[in-house]
Every structure is written in C-alpha cells, then in structure tokens.
Tab-separated table of C-alpha atoms in Angstrom:
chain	number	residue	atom	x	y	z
A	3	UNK	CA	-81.904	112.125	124.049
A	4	UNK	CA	-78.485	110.594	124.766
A	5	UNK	CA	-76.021	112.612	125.920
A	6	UNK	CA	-72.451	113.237	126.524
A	7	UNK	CA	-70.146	116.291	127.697
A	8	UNK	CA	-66.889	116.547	128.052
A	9	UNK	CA	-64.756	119.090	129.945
A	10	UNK	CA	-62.966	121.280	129.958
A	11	UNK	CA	-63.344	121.988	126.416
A	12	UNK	CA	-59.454	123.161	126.123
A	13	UNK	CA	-56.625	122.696	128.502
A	14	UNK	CA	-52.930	124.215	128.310
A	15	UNK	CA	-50.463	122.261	130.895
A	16	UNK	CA	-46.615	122.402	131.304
A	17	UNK	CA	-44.580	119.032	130.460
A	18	UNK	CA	-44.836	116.957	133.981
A	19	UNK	CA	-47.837	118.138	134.723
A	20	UNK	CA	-50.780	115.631	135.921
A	21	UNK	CA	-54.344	116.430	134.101
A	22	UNK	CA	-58.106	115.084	134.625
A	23	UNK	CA	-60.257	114.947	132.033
A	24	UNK	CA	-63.952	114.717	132.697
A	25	UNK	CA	-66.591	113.054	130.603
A	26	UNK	CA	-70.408	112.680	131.814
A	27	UNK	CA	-73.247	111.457	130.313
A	28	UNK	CA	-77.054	111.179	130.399
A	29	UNK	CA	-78.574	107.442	129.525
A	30	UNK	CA	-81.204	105.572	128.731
A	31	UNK	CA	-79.779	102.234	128.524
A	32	UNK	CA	-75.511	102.296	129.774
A	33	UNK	CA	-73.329	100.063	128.474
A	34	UNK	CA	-70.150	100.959	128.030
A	35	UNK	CA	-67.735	104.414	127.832
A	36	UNK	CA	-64.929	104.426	125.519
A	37	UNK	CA	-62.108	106.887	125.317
A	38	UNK	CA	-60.105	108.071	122.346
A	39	UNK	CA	-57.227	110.198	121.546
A	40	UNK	CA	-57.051	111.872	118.165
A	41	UNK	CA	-54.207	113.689	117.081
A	42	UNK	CA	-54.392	113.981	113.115
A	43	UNK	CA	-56.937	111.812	111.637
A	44	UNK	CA	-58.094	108.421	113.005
A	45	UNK	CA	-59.453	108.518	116.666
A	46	UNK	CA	-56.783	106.071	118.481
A	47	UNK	CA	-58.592	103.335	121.377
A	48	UNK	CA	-57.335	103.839	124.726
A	49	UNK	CA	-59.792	101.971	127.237
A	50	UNK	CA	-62.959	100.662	127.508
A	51	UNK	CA	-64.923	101.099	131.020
A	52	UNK	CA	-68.226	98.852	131.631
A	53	UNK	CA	-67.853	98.231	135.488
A	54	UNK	CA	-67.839	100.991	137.710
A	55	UNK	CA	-65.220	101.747	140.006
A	56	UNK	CA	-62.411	99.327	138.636
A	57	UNK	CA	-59.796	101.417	137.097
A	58	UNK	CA	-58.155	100.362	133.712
A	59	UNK	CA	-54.419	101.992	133.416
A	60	UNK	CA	-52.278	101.616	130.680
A	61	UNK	CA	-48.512	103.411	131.609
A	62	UNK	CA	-49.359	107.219	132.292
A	63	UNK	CA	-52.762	106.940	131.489
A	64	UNK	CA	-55.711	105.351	133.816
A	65	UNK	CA	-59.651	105.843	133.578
A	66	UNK	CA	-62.120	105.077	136.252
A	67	UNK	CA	-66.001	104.872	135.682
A	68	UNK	CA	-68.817	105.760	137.930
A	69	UNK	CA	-72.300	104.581	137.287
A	70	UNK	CA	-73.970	106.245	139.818
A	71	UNK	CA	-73.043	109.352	139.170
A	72	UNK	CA	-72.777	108.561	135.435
A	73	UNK	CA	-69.439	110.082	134.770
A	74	UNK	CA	-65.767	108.756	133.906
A	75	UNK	CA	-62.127	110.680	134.050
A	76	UNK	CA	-58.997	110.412	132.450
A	77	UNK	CA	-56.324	110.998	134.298
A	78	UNK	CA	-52.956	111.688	132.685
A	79	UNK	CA	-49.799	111.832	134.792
A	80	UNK	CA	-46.154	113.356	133.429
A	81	UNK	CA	-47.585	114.694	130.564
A	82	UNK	CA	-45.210	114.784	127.627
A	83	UNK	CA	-45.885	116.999	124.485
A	84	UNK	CA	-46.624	113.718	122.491
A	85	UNK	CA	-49.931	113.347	124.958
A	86	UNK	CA	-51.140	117.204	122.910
A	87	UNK	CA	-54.420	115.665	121.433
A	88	UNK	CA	-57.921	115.790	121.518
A	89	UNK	CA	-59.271	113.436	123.920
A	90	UNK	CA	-63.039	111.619	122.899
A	91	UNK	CA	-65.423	110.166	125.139
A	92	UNK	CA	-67.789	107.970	123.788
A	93	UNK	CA	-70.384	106.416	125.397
A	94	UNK	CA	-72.593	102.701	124.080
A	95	UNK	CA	-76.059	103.631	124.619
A	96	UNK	CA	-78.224	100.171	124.688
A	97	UNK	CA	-77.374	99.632	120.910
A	98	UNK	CA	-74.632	99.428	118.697
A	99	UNK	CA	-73.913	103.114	117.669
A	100	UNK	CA	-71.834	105.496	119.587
A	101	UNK	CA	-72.445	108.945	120.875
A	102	UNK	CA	-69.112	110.863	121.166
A	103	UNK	CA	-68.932	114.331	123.289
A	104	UNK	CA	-67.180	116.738	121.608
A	105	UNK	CA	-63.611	116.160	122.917
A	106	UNK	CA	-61.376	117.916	124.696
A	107	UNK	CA	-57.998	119.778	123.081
A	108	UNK	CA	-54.947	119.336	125.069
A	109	UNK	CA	-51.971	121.323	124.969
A	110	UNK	CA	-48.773	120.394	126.344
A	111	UNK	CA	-46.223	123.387	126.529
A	112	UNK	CA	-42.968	121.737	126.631
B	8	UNK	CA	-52.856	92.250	111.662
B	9	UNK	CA	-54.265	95.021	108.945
B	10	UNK	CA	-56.093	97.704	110.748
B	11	UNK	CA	-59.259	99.796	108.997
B	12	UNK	CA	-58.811	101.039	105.417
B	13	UNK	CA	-60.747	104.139	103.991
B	14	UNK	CA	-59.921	104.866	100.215
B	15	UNK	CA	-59.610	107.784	99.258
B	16	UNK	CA	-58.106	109.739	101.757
B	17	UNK	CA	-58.513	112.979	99.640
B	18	UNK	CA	-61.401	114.354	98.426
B	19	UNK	CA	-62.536	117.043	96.003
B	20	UNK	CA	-66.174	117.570	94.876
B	21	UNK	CA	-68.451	120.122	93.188
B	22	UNK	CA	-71.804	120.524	95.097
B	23	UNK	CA	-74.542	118.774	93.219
B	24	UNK	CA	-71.837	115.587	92.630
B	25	UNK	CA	-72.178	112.521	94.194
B	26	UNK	CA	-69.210	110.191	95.943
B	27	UNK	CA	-68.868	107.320	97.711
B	28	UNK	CA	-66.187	106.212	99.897
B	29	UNK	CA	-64.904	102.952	101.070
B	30	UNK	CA	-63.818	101.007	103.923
B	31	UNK	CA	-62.489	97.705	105.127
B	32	UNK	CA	-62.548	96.757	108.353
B	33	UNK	CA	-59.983	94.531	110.563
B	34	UNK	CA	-59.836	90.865	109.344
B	35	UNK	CA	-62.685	89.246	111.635
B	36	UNK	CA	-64.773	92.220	112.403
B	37	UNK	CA	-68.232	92.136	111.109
B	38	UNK	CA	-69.685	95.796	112.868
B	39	UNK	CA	-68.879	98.354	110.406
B	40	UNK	CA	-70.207	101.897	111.403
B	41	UNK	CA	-69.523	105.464	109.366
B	42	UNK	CA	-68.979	108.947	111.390
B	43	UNK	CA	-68.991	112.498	109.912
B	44	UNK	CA	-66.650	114.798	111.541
B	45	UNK	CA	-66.610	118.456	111.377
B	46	UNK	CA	-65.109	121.433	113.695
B	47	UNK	CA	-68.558	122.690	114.806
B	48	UNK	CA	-70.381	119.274	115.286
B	49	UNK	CA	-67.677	117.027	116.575
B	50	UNK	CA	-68.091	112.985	115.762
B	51	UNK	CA	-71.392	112.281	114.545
B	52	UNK	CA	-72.714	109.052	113.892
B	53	UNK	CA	-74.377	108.266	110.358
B	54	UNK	CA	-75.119	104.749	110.361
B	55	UNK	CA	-73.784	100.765	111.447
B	56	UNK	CA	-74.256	97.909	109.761
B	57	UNK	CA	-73.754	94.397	110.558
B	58	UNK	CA	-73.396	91.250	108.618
B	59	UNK	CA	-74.780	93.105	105.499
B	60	UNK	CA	-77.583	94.507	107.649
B	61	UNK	CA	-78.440	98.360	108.234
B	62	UNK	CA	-78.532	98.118	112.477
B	63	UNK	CA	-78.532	101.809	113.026
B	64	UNK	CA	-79.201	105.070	111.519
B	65	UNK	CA	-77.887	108.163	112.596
B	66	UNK	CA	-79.603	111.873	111.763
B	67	UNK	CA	-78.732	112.555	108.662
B	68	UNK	CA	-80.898	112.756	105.576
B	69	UNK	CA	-81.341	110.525	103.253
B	70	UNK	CA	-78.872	111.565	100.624
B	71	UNK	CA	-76.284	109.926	102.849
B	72	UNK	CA	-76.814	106.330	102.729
B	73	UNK	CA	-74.374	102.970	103.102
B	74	UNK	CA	-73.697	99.382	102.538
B	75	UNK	CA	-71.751	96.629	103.539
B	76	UNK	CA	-70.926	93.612	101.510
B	77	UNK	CA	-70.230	89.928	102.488
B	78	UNK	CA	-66.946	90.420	103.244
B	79	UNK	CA	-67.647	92.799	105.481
B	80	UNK	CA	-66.098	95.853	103.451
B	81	UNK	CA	-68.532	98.937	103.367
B	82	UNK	CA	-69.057	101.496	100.972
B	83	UNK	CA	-70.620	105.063	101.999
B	84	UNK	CA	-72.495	107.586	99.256
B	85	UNK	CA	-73.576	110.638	99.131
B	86	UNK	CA	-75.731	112.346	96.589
B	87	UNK	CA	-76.402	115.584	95.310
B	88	UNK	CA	-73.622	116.849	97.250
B	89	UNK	CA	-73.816	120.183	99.499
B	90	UNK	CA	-70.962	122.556	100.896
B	91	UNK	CA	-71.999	121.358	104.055
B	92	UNK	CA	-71.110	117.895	103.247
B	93	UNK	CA	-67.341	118.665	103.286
B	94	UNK	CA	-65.912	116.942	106.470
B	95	UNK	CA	-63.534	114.163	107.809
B	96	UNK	CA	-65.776	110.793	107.471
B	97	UNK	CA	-64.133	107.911	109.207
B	98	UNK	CA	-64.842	104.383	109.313
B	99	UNK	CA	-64.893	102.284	112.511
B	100	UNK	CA	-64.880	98.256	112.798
B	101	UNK	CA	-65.857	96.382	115.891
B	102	UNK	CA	-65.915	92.385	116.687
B	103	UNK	CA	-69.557	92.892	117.071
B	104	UNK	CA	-70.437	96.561	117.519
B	105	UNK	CA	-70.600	96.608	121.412
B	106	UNK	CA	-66.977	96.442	121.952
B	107	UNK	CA	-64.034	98.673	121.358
B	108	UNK	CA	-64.194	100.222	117.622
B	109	UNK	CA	-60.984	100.656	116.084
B	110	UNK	CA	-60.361	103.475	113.315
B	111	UNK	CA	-59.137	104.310	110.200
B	112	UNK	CA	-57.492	107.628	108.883
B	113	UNK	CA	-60.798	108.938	107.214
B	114	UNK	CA	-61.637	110.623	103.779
B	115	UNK	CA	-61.126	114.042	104.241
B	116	UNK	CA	-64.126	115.634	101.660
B	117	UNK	CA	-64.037	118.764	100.560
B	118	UNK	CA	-67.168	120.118	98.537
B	119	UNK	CA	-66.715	123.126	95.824
C-alpha cells in the first residue's frame, strides 16, 4: 500500500531558528510530492517536486526531492511565528488521488 | 482569479441525517477531489472526479458518495449519518488532477 511519513511529528523552535522537515514515502508508481502548510482550515500549496535533486525555493522556504532514496525535506530558514503550522506532505501515486502523511505541527516560540 | 468554494462552512447534524456539501473549483479546473480530515486520521482521500467522471475512490463506505456537474462544481453526500462522520471535509481543484491542487476552507461537520 502507498505510503507516506512525515517527521518529526511535532517541533518547538525559537524565532531565527532554521528547521528540516522530513517526508518519505513508499511507491508503486512516483510521480510527484507536494507540500502544504495548514494553519486554520484550507491546506495552503507551497511546491511541487517531480525531478529529483533540483531544489524549488520560494523566500525562506526551499524543498529538495530524492528519488532514490524516496524522500523530500523542507527546509525553513529564520523562522518567524507566522511559519507555526502544520506542514503536509503529499505524495501523486501513478493516479490522480493524493496520499497525505499526517503532517507535522510546528511551533515557533517568539 | 476566484479560488475553491465549499458551502457551508458550518455544520450541525443528528446521526441518522443525511448532508451534502458543495464545492466549486477555480475557473478552468476540471479535477475535483473531496478529503475527510480528522485529528486521529489526518487527510484522507474519499474520492476525484473528472469531467463528470468518478476517477478515484478512496476507502470509505458507501454512504459517502459524490458528483460533479458540467461545470465542474461538485457536490459531496453522506447518508445515514454517524458520530464518526463529524470532521473537516475539504475540497481540492486541480488543472487536471496530476498537478498542484489548490484548497478551499472546508465544511467543518459536526454529527449529534
């Protein structure tokens, strides 16, 4: 069965602090890992990784995919207390549904 | 551009009931696909459809079932409702359903 774990489950930083967040999965047929961050209600896109290796970065935030190993992390630098969120992976699995891991909660103490 | 819509946002139901909840997606998108989300159980996938067509089913039973019309707005039931039902069930629309979905705020369902 398709799979996808996240970790760690829950992580409690200081503002300016730099965090990794890890997200692997087990596949059948890879296409593409997504990553969310939800804070109240509606899960909020952040990147989209098909190709491993290439690193997508948007301001703070940058993700990097590895097929091989058949993981991804998110790496957050100077954390702010607006980044406190649960962070989704989600993985495309050779159709059109996705399988999400269970996120992981991140607390930024200001 | 509009993003998703879910109507209602709110919720409340007596087991046994039945509701059904509604989305439209971003202007363009045709891939509509329906999540249930609870504390224990995380994001779980209940079903896609595409271009009025069921593409994929999640594990859920059959009292939870969907459509989606020609304009690409979908509409989610579910019957004979349980305490177990109650949950944040959000909407996602995609181009095509193998790109980036994008969101809405979700019904939040709460069964008496």
């Amino acid at each position: 069965e398709d799979k996808v774990v996240q970790s760690p489950l829950s992580l409690v930083v200081h503002e300016g602090d730099t965090v990794t967040l890890n997200c692997s999965y087990e596949v059948t047929n890879f296409r593409s890992l997504l990553w969310y961050k939800q804070e109240k209600k509606a899960p909020t896109f952040l990147f989209m990784l098909t190709s491993s290796g290439i690193e997508k970065k948007s301001g703070r935030l940058s993700s990097i995919l590895d097929k091989k190993e058949l993981f991804s992390i998110l790496n957050i630098t100077a954390t702010q207390t607006g980044d406190s969120a649960i962070y989704l992976c989600a993985v495309h699995f050779g159709n059109e549904k996705l399988t999400f891991g269970t996120g992981t909660r991140l607390t930024i103490i200001p | 551009k509009a993003g998703v819509t879910q109507t209602p946002r709110y919720l409340i139901k007596t087991r046994g009931q039945q509701v059904t909840l509604s989305c439209s997606p971003i202007s363009g998108h045709r891939s509509v696909s329906w999540y249930q989300q609870t504390p224990g159980q995380g994001l779980q996938f209940l079903f896609e459809y595409f271009s009025e067509t069921q593409r994929n089913k999640g594990n859920f039973p059959g009292r939870f079932s969907g459509r989606q019309f020609s304009n690409s707005r979908s509409e989610m039931n579910v019957s004979t409702l349980e305490l177990g039902d109650s949950a944040l069930y959000l909407c996602a629309s995609s181009p095509t359903g193998n790109a980036e979905a994008f969101f809405g705020q979700g019904t939040r369902l709460t069964v008496v």
